[in-house]
mmCIF file of C-alpha atoms and ligand atoms in Angstrom:
data_model
loop_
_atom_site.group_PDB
_atom_site.id
_atom_site.type_symbol
_atom_site.label_atom_id
_atom_site.label_comp_id
_atom_site.label_asym_id
_atom_site.label_seq_id
_atom_site.Cartn_x
_atom_site.Cartn_y
_atom_site.Cartn_z
ATOM 1 C CA UNK J 1 -52.465 -1.674 12.365
ATOM 2 C CA UNK J 2 -55.178 0.870 13.003
ATOM 3 C CA UNK J 3 -56.793 1.221 16.476
ATOM 4 C CA UNK J 4 -60.411 1.069 17.482
ATOM 5 C CA UNK J 5 -62.039 4.013 18.542
ATOM 6 C CA UNK J 6 -63.375 2.649 21.647
ATOM 7 C CA UNK J 7 -61.476 1.154 24.857
ATOM 8 C CA UNK J 8 -64.395 -1.132 25.609
ATOM 9 C CA UNK J 9 -66.745 -2.968 23.502
ATOM 10 C CA UNK J 10 -70.117 -2.119 25.368
ATOM 11 C CA UNK J 11 -72.334 -1.955 22.328
ATOM 12 C CA UNK J 12 -72.293 -1.622 18.492
ATOM 13 C CA UNK J 13 -73.989 1.811 18.999
ATOM 14 C CA UNK J 14 -70.663 2.952 20.052
ATOM 15 C CA UNK J 15 -68.726 1.810 16.933
ATOM 16 C CA UNK J 16 -68.015 3.398 13.910
ATOM 17 C CA UNK J 17 -68.303 1.682 10.706
ATOM 18 C CA UNK J 18 -64.598 1.954 10.402
ATOM 19 C CA UNK J 19 -64.332 0.033 13.713
ATOM 20 C CA UNK J 20 -66.651 -2.640 12.433
ATOM 21 C CA UNK J 21 -64.762 -3.066 8.992
ATOM 22 C CA UNK J 22 -61.337 -3.317 11.155
ATOM 23 C CA UNK J 23 -62.941 -6.096 13.504
ATOM 24 C CA UNK J 24 -64.333 -7.979 10.365
ATOM 25 C CA UNK J 25 -60.792 -7.637 8.463
ATOM 26 C CA UNK J 26 -58.913 -8.762 11.589
ATOM 27 C CA UNK J 27 -61.383 -11.755 11.933
ATOM 28 C CA UNK J 28 -60.371 -12.901 8.409
ATOM 29 C CA UNK J 29 -56.892 -13.267 9.643
ATOM 30 C CA UNK J 30 -57.776 -15.250 12.782
ATOM 31 C CA UNK J 31 -60.258 -17.316 10.766
ATOM 32 C CA UNK J 32 -57.310 -18.482 8.676
ATOM 33 C CA UNK J 33 -55.399 -19.187 11.955
ATOM 34 C CA UNK J 34 -58.211 -21.514 13.571
ATOM 35 C CA UNK J 35 -58.182 -23.442 10.410
ATOM 36 C CA UNK J 36 -54.385 -24.530 10.575
ATOM 37 C CA UNK J 37 -53.537 -27.669 12.416
ATOM 38 C CA UNK J 38 -52.038 -25.529 15.133
ATOM 39 C CA UNK J 39 -54.921 -23.277 16.132
ATOM 40 C CA UNK J 40 -53.012 -20.834 18.314
ATOM 41 C CA UNK J 41 -50.830 -17.768 18.265
ATOM 42 C CA UNK J 42 -49.183 -15.910 21.086
ATOM 43 C CA UNK J 43 -50.704 -12.653 20.612
ATOM 44 C CA UNK J 44 -52.288 -12.242 23.959
ATOM 45 C CA UNK J 45 -49.515 -13.893 26.061
ATOM 46 C CA UNK J 46 -49.107 -12.429 29.564
ATOM 47 C CA UNK J 47 -52.740 -11.034 29.248
ATOM 48 C CA UNK J 48 -55.442 -12.458 31.781
ATOM 49 C CA UNK J 49 -59.010 -12.309 31.022
ATOM 50 C CA UNK J 50 -62.029 -13.143 33.423
ATOM 51 C CA UNK J 51 -65.261 -14.604 31.738
ATOM 52 C CA UNK J 52 -68.151 -13.476 34.093
ATOM 53 C CA UNK J 53 -71.514 -14.894 33.499
ATOM 54 C CA UNK J 54 -74.254 -14.013 35.618
ATOM 55 C CA UNK J 55 -76.601 -15.694 32.861
ATOM 56 C CA UNK J 56 -76.991 -18.760 31.134
ATOM 57 C CA UNK J 57 -74.856 -19.327 27.937
ATOM 58 C CA UNK J 58 -73.463 -22.192 25.672
ATOM 59 C CA UNK J 59 -72.282 -20.530 22.436
ATOM 60 C CA UNK J 60 -70.989 -17.050 23.834
ATOM 61 C CA UNK J 61 -69.103 -18.452 26.953
ATOM 62 C CA UNK J 62 -67.484 -21.392 25.003
ATOM 63 C CA UNK J 63 -66.604 -18.968 22.174
ATOM 64 C CA UNK J 64 -64.989 -16.442 24.086
ATOM 65 C CA UNK J 65 -63.077 -19.133 26.310
ATOM 66 C CA UNK J 66 -61.751 -20.550 22.977
ATOM 67 C CA UNK J 67 -60.822 -17.295 21.274
ATOM 68 C CA UNK J 68 -58.946 -16.249 24.549
ATOM 69 C CA UNK J 69 -57.035 -19.744 24.610
ATOM 70 C CA UNK J 70 -56.422 -19.607 20.950
ATOM 71 C CA UNK J 71 -54.723 -16.080 21.639
ATOM 72 C CA UNK J 72 -52.509 -17.511 24.238
ATOM 73 C CA UNK J 73 -53.977 -15.607 27.165
ATOM 74 C CA UNK J 74 -54.648 -16.820 30.641
ATOM 75 C CA UNK J 75 -58.382 -17.440 31.318
ATOM 76 C CA UNK J 76 -60.685 -17.353 34.661
ATOM 77 C CA UNK J 77 -64.087 -18.361 34.429
ATOM 78 C CA UNK J 78 -66.794 -17.010 36.775
ATOM 79 C CA UNK J 79 -70.121 -18.521 36.950
ATOM 80 C CA UNK J 80 -72.592 -16.373 39.472
ATOM 81 C CA UNK J 81 -74.500 -19.357 40.406
ATOM 82 C CA UNK J 82 -71.231 -20.933 42.352
ATOM 83 C CA UNK J 83 -69.923 -17.678 43.417
ATOM 84 C CA UNK J 84 -70.040 -15.246 46.596
ATOM 85 C CA UNK J 85 -72.961 -13.042 44.741
ATOM 86 C CA UNK J 86 -75.150 -15.700 46.330
ATOM 87 C CA UNK J 87 -74.067 -14.109 49.668
ATOM 88 C CA UNK J 88 -74.845 -10.524 48.571
ATOM 89 C CA UNK J 89 -71.581 -9.350 47.426
ATOM 90 C CA UNK J 90 -72.270 -6.337 45.108
ATOM 91 C CA UNK J 91 -71.204 -6.457 41.171
ATOM 92 C CA UNK J 92 -68.645 -3.435 41.614
ATOM 93 C CA UNK J 93 -67.025 -5.342 44.758
ATOM 94 C CA UNK J 94 -67.271 -8.636 42.838
ATOM 95 C CA UNK J 95 -65.553 -7.176 39.629
ATOM 96 C CA UNK J 96 -62.834 -5.411 41.919
ATOM 97 C CA UNK J 97 -61.646 -8.432 43.878
ATOM 98 C CA UNK J 98 -61.333 -10.534 40.342
ATOM 99 C CA UNK J 99 -59.218 -7.344 38.981
ATOM 100 C CA UNK J 100 -57.201 -7.059 42.109
ATOM 101 C CA UNK J 101 -55.703 -10.762 41.063
ATOM 102 C CA UNK J 102 -53.875 -9.035 38.198
ATOM 103 C CA UNK J 103 -56.807 -9.411 35.671
ATOM 104 C CA UNK J 104 -56.461 -7.365 32.475
ATOM 105 C CA UNK J 105 -59.818 -7.749 30.679
ATOM 106 C CA UNK J 106 -63.321 -8.781 31.580
ATOM 107 C CA UNK J 107 -65.889 -10.212 29.515
ATOM 108 C CA UNK J 108 -69.231 -10.233 31.262
ATOM 109 C CA UNK J 109 -72.852 -11.539 30.539
ATOM 110 C CA UNK J 110 -75.348 -9.865 32.848
ATOM 111 C CA UNK J 111 -79.221 -10.060 32.844
ATOM 112 C CA UNK J 112 -79.553 -6.164 33.461
ATOM 113 C CA UNK J 113 -79.412 -3.861 30.355
ATOM 114 C CA UNK J 114 -76.657 -1.269 30.896
ATOM 115 C CA UNK J 115 -74.617 -3.456 33.268
ATOM 116 C CA UNK J 116 -71.234 -3.116 31.122
ATOM 117 C CA UNK J 117 -71.828 0.594 30.726
ATOM 118 C CA UNK J 118 -72.160 0.671 34.751
ATOM 119 C CA UNK J 119 -69.056 -1.277 35.422
ATOM 120 C CA UNK J 120 -66.901 0.518 32.800
ATOM 121 C CA UNK J 121 -67.933 3.752 34.678
ATOM 122 C CA UNK J 122 -67.129 2.646 38.262
ATOM 123 C CA UNK J 123 -64.140 0.034 37.537
ATOM 124 C CA UNK J 124 -61.112 0.332 35.733
ATOM 125 C CA UNK J 125 -60.709 -2.311 33.122
ATOM 126 C CA UNK J 126 -61.258 -3.271 29.839
ATOM 127 C CA UNK J 127 -64.768 -4.581 29.396
ATOM 128 C CA UNK J 128 -66.527 -6.758 26.476
ATOM 129 C CA UNK J 129 -70.347 -7.085 26.815
ATOM 130 C CA UNK J 130 -71.120 -10.502 26.043
ATOM 131 C CA UNK J 131 -74.941 -9.799 26.195
ATOM 132 C CA UNK J 132 -76.531 -7.308 28.901
ATOM 133 C CA UNK J 133 -80.366 -8.166 29.092
ATOM 134 C CA UNK J 134 -82.531 -7.087 26.399
ATOM 135 C CA UNK J 135 -79.955 -4.106 25.573
ATOM 136 C CA UNK J 136 -77.112 -5.247 23.273
ATOM 137 C CA UNK J 137 -74.957 -8.489 22.291
ATOM 138 C CA UNK J 138 -72.293 -6.613 20.347
ATOM 139 C CA UNK J 139 -70.074 -9.858 19.237
ATOM 140 C CA UNK J 140 -73.138 -11.973 18.268
ATOM 141 C CA UNK J 141 -73.899 -8.877 15.583
ATOM 142 C CA UNK J 142 -70.472 -8.720 14.551
ATOM 143 C CA UNK J 143 -70.389 -12.640 13.770
ATOM 144 C CA UNK J 144 -73.502 -12.347 12.205
ATOM 145 C CA UNK J 145 -72.213 -9.590 9.948
ATOM 146 C CA UNK J 146 -69.138 -11.597 9.317
ATOM 147 C CA UNK J 147 -71.059 -14.608 8.191
ATOM 148 C CA UNK J 148 -73.425 -12.439 5.940
ATOM 149 C CA UNK J 149 -70.237 -10.750 4.424
ATOM 150 C CA UNK J 150 -68.483 -14.319 4.010
ATOM 151 C CA UNK J 151 -71.523 -15.062 1.759
ATOM 152 C CA UNK J 152 -72.198 -11.866 -0.141
ATOM 153 C CA UNK J 153 -69.103 -9.875 0.195
ATOM 154 C CA UNK J 154 -70.433 -6.260 0.679
ATOM 155 C CA UNK J 155 -73.459 -5.831 2.517
ATOM 156 C CA UNK J 156 -74.454 -2.399 1.052
ATOM 157 C CA UNK J 157 -77.947 -2.669 -0.035
ATOM 158 C CA UNK J 158 -78.507 -6.176 1.288
ATOM 159 C CA UNK J 159 -81.819 -6.694 2.764
ATOM 160 C CA UNK J 160 -81.891 -8.503 6.124
ATOM 161 C CA UNK J 161 -85.108 -9.074 8.119
ATOM 162 C CA UNK J 162 -84.970 -9.840 11.764
ATOM 163 C CA UNK J 163 -87.909 -12.060 12.704
ATOM 164 C CA UNK J 164 -89.769 -13.061 16.005
ATOM 165 C CA UNK J 165 -89.368 -11.526 19.636
ATOM 166 C CA UNK J 166 -87.655 -8.281 18.809
ATOM 167 C CA UNK J 167 -88.887 -6.421 22.135
ATOM 168 C CA UNK J 168 -86.869 -8.932 24.234
ATOM 169 C CA UNK J 169 -83.760 -9.187 21.904
ATOM 170 C CA UNK J 170 -80.357 -7.929 22.323
ATOM 171 C CA UNK J 171 -79.393 -9.674 19.024
ATOM 172 C CA UNK J 172 -81.860 -7.609 17.215
ATOM 173 C CA UNK J 173 -80.571 -4.064 18.637
ATOM 174 C CA UNK J 174 -77.143 -4.718 17.795
ATOM 175 C CA UNK J 175 -77.931 -6.297 14.481
ATOM 176 C CA UNK J 176 -79.873 -3.354 13.464
ATOM 177 C CA UNK J 177 -76.924 -0.901 14.450
ATOM 178 C CA UNK J 178 -74.198 -3.134 12.990
ATOM 179 C CA UNK J 179 -76.080 -3.676 9.430
ATOM 180 C CA UNK J 180 -77.128 -0.289 9.231
ATOM 181 C CA UNK J 181 -73.514 0.809 9.782
ATOM 182 C CA UNK J 182 -72.394 -1.570 6.809
ATOM 183 C CA UNK J 183 -74.973 -0.265 4.512
ATOM 184 C CA UNK J 184 -77.524 -2.903 4.560
ATOM 185 C CA UNK J 185 -81.301 -2.377 4.741
ATOM 186 C CA UNK J 186 -82.895 -3.864 7.934
ATOM 187 C CA UNK J 187 -86.488 -4.835 8.612
ATOM 188 C CA UNK J 188 -88.127 -6.587 11.590
ATOM 189 C CA UNK J 189 -91.036 -8.868 11.448
ATOM 190 C CA UNK J 190 -93.314 -10.202 14.234
ATOM 191 C CA UNK J 191 -96.687 -9.770 16.037
ATOM 192 C CA UNK J 192 -96.992 -6.285 17.292
ATOM 193 C CA UNK J 193 -96.885 -7.400 20.719
ATOM 194 C CA UNK J 194 -93.259 -8.584 20.307
ATOM 195 C CA UNK J 195 -92.160 -5.281 18.324
ATOM 196 C CA UNK J 196 -90.921 -2.446 20.531
ATOM 197 C CA UNK J 197 -93.156 0.707 19.941
ATOM 198 C CA UNK J 198 -91.482 3.278 17.726
ATOM 199 C CA UNK J 199 -89.093 0.709 16.406
ATOM 200 C CA UNK J 200 -89.415 2.415 12.873
ATOM 201 C CA UNK J 201 -87.585 5.551 14.728
ATOM 202 C CA UNK J 202 -84.408 3.119 14.110
ATOM 203 C CA UNK J 203 -85.027 3.456 10.213
ATOM 204 C CA UNK J 204 -86.070 -0.072 9.955
ATOM 205 C CA UNK J 205 -88.742 -1.404 7.994
ATOM 206 C CA UNK J 206 -91.675 -3.204 10.033
ATOM 207 C CA UNK J 207 -93.647 -6.240 8.797
ATOM 208 C CA UNK J 208 -96.312 -8.001 10.606
ATOM 209 C CA UNK J 209 -96.852 -10.881 7.936
ATOM 210 C CA UNK J 210 -93.937 -13.299 7.557
ATOM 211 C CA UNK J 211 -94.472 -14.016 3.892
ATOM 212 C CA UNK J 212 -94.302 -10.154 3.114
ATOM 213 C CA UNK J 213 -90.949 -10.034 5.060
ATOM 214 C CA UNK J 214 -89.605 -13.218 3.457
ATOM 215 C CA UNK J 215 -90.539 -11.602 -0.159
ATOM 216 C CA UNK J 216 -88.723 -8.523 0.716
ATOM 217 C CA UNK J 217 -85.413 -10.028 2.297
ATOM 218 C CA UNK J 218 -82.144 -11.422 0.970
ATOM 219 C CA UNK J 219 -81.526 -12.921 4.431
ATOM 220 C CA UNK J 220 -83.854 -14.052 7.365
ATOM 221 C CA UNK J 221 -82.591 -13.856 10.937
ATOM 222 C CA UNK J 222 -84.887 -15.863 13.144
ATOM 223 C CA UNK J 223 -85.144 -15.176 16.644
ATOM 224 C CA UNK J 224 -86.336 -17.518 19.611
ATOM 225 C CA UNK J 225 -89.301 -16.286 21.748
ATOM 226 C CA UNK J 226 -87.417 -15.399 24.958
ATOM 227 C CA UNK J 227 -89.929 -16.876 27.516
ATOM 228 C CA UNK J 228 -87.739 -16.180 30.394
ATOM 229 C CA UNK J 229 -88.001 -12.440 29.813
ATOM 230 C CA UNK J 230 -91.924 -12.678 29.573
ATOM 231 C CA UNK J 231 -93.899 -11.847 32.713
ATOM 232 C CA UNK J 232 -97.067 -11.872 30.628
ATOM 233 C CA UNK J 233 -98.585 -13.787 27.719
ATOM 234 C CA UNK J 234 -97.975 -11.708 24.370
ATOM 235 C CA UNK J 235 -99.323 -14.205 21.903
ATOM 236 C CA UNK J 236 -102.196 -16.538 22.302
ATOM 237 C CA UNK J 237 -100.266 -20.000 22.029
ATOM 238 C CA UNK J 238 -96.626 -21.213 20.846
ATOM 239 C CA UNK J 239 -98.707 -22.980 18.266
ATOM 240 C CA UNK J 240 -100.574 -20.196 16.629
ATOM 241 C CA UNK J 241 -97.261 -18.279 16.886
ATOM 242 C CA UNK J 242 -95.260 -21.296 14.747
ATOM 243 C CA UNK J 243 -98.282 -21.322 12.389
ATOM 244 C CA UNK J 244 -97.936 -17.404 11.408
ATOM 245 C CA UNK J 245 -94.370 -16.661 12.207
ATOM 246 C CA UNK J 246 -92.388 -19.972 12.084
ATOM 247 C CA UNK J 247 -90.296 -20.593 9.126
ATOM 248 C CA UNK J 248 -91.080 -23.614 7.292
ATOM 249 C CA UNK J 249 -89.784 -25.210 3.984
ATOM 250 C CA UNK J 250 -93.354 -24.713 2.562
ATOM 251 C CA UNK J 251 -93.078 -20.965 3.313
ATOM 252 C CA UNK J 252 -89.530 -20.969 1.653
ATOM 253 C CA UNK J 253 -90.840 -23.095 -1.462
ATOM 254 C CA UNK J 254 -93.499 -20.405 -1.919
ATOM 255 C CA UNK J 255 -90.860 -17.613 -2.644
ATOM 256 C CA UNK J 256 -89.496 -17.659 -6.266
ATOM 257 C CA UNK J 257 -86.042 -16.872 -4.912
ATOM 258 C CA UNK J 258 -83.557 -18.589 -2.353
ATOM 259 C CA UNK J 259 -82.889 -16.672 0.765
ATOM 260 C CA UNK J 260 -80.161 -17.032 3.490
ATOM 261 C CA UNK J 261 -81.177 -18.406 6.979
ATOM 262 C CA UNK J 262 -79.595 -17.319 10.118
ATOM 263 C CA UNK J 263 -80.282 -17.820 13.763
ATOM 264 C CA UNK J 264 -78.360 -16.851 16.726
ATOM 265 C CA UNK J 265 -79.224 -19.845 19.093
ATOM 266 C CA UNK J 266 -80.343 -21.427 20.954
ATOM 267 C CA UNK J 267 -82.947 -22.651 18.575
ATOM 268 C CA UNK J 268 -86.458 -23.789 19.789
ATOM 269 C CA UNK J 269 -87.109 -26.318 16.794
ATOM 270 C CA UNK J 270 -90.695 -26.279 15.517
ATOM 271 C CA UNK J 271 -91.513 -22.776 17.004
ATOM 272 C CA UNK J 272 -89.581 -20.104 15.105
ATOM 273 C CA UNK J 273 -87.962 -22.621 12.569
ATOM 274 C CA UNK J 274 -88.412 -26.127 11.399
ATOM 275 C CA UNK J 275 -85.600 -28.573 11.605
ATOM 276 C CA UNK J 276 -85.712 -29.001 7.844
ATOM 277 C CA UNK J 277 -85.117 -25.358 7.462
ATOM 278 C CA UNK J 278 -82.644 -25.062 10.241
ATOM 279 C CA UNK J 279 -80.573 -27.819 9.062
ATOM 280 C CA UNK J 280 -81.155 -27.000 5.297
ATOM 281 C CA UNK J 281 -78.864 -25.988 2.386
ATOM 282 C CA UNK J 282 -79.646 -22.381 2.863
ATOM 283 C CA UNK J 283 -78.859 -22.210 6.678
ATOM 284 C CA UNK J 284 -75.763 -20.763 7.699
ATOM 285 C CA UNK J 285 -76.458 -21.327 11.644
ATOM 286 C CA UNK J 286 -73.614 -23.517 12.396
ATOM 287 C CA UNK J 287 -71.035 -21.236 10.141
ATOM 288 C CA UNK J 288 -72.044 -18.480 12.463
ATOM 289 C CA UNK J 289 -71.005 -20.340 15.529
ATOM 290 C CA UNK J 290 -67.694 -21.105 13.787
ATOM 291 C CA UNK J 291 -66.948 -17.409 12.739
ATOM 292 C CA UNK J 292 -68.022 -16.527 16.423
ATOM 293 C CA UNK J 293 -64.453 -17.749 17.543
ATOM 294 C CA UNK J 294 -62.729 -15.697 14.933
ATOM 295 C CA UNK J 295 -64.505 -12.662 15.657
ATOM 296 C CA UNK J 296 -64.042 -12.718 19.227
ATOM 297 C CA UNK J 297 -60.444 -13.319 18.745
ATOM 298 C CA UNK J 298 -60.320 -9.934 16.646
ATOM 299 C CA UNK J 299 -62.293 -8.163 19.408
ATOM 300 C CA UNK J 300 -60.022 -9.270 22.099
ATOM 301 C CA UNK J 301 -57.025 -8.543 20.182
ATOM 302 C CA UNK J 302 -57.875 -5.206 19.062
ATOM 303 C CA UNK J 303 -59.010 -4.110 22.442
ATOM 304 C CA UNK J 304 -55.813 -5.719 24.051
ATOM 305 C CA UNK J 305 -53.386 -3.788 22.024
ATOM 306 C CA UNK J 306 -54.402 -0.531 23.734
ATOM 307 C CA UNK J 307 -53.651 -1.839 27.369
ATOM 308 C CA UNK J 308 -50.519 -0.636 28.412
ATOM 309 C CA UNK J 309 -47.994 -3.527 29.451
HETATM 310 N N1 LIG I 401 -76.271 -16.651 20.772
HETATM 311 C C1 LIG I 401 -75.961 -16.856 22.210
HETATM 312 O O1 LIG I 401 -75.825 -15.668 22.951
HETATM 313 O O2 LIG I 401 -76.030 -18.008 22.574
HETATM 314 P P1 LIG I 401 -75.712 -18.457 24.225
HETATM 315 O O3 LIG I 401 -76.833 -17.783 24.878
HETATM 316 O O4 LIG I 401 -75.786 -19.930 24.069
HETATM 317 O O5 LIG I 401 -74.649 -17.580 24.380
#
């Protein structure tokens, strides 16, 4: 099997399109594995992985842990809220102490953009970024691409719009890089206050009217308003936001085509998307979560194959 061009997965920006295709094709194999009655392979036996979560997570944390266990890795979980970080220990000291217990790989979620890059330059291990602040969430973009590819096959020329709080979103940036490397056309849509200035420099189309974006796209990826990352009000009210940018069945019915609906989760039902749409026939929100395990198995397997044992 070919190797990835990277030793760590810090962001999609570092991957080649060949790397992305290799991860998605490897995930096909693991998706078949996790649908067997015995959902486990010995691929990472004798590899120990630490999951370091300095920020809340449901999907990513459990998905990585399941992926690791289904590859037969030994797993330790670290939650910042119950750790000695609260006694003032630095990130480098924390990780070096964990690594001295013969840990081979580190999966880390951290609120600060660039935390994974910083660690990879200062600590000797293999790192997977499970989301770093507003920067990147590479495995989310890979599982999103996998889920789109599962539905459409080749993504060349497919039109994907990412809608909502783009300025605070690591999912948006990783998706833009990933989809463009796979040949898709990408757009963003939201109120101007939730779009980064110069976002068009990334080669994306920009919409400020939801209905225009929906008319243009094949796939709509809805994002949550990240209130926890906002220290000022960037729109008048959630009610007004939901009226202008919330995805409802009425807005979908007004299109003379079907589009696929995605969301990385967690969902704020009734704000960026109604329950009727989130749970409707064109939503692939739960398949995205299911695919996350296979995609993360592929990432861990490919990175671990470069560890000298
Ligand atoms: N999509 C995602 O990253 O969800 P969690 O924050 O629950 O991990």
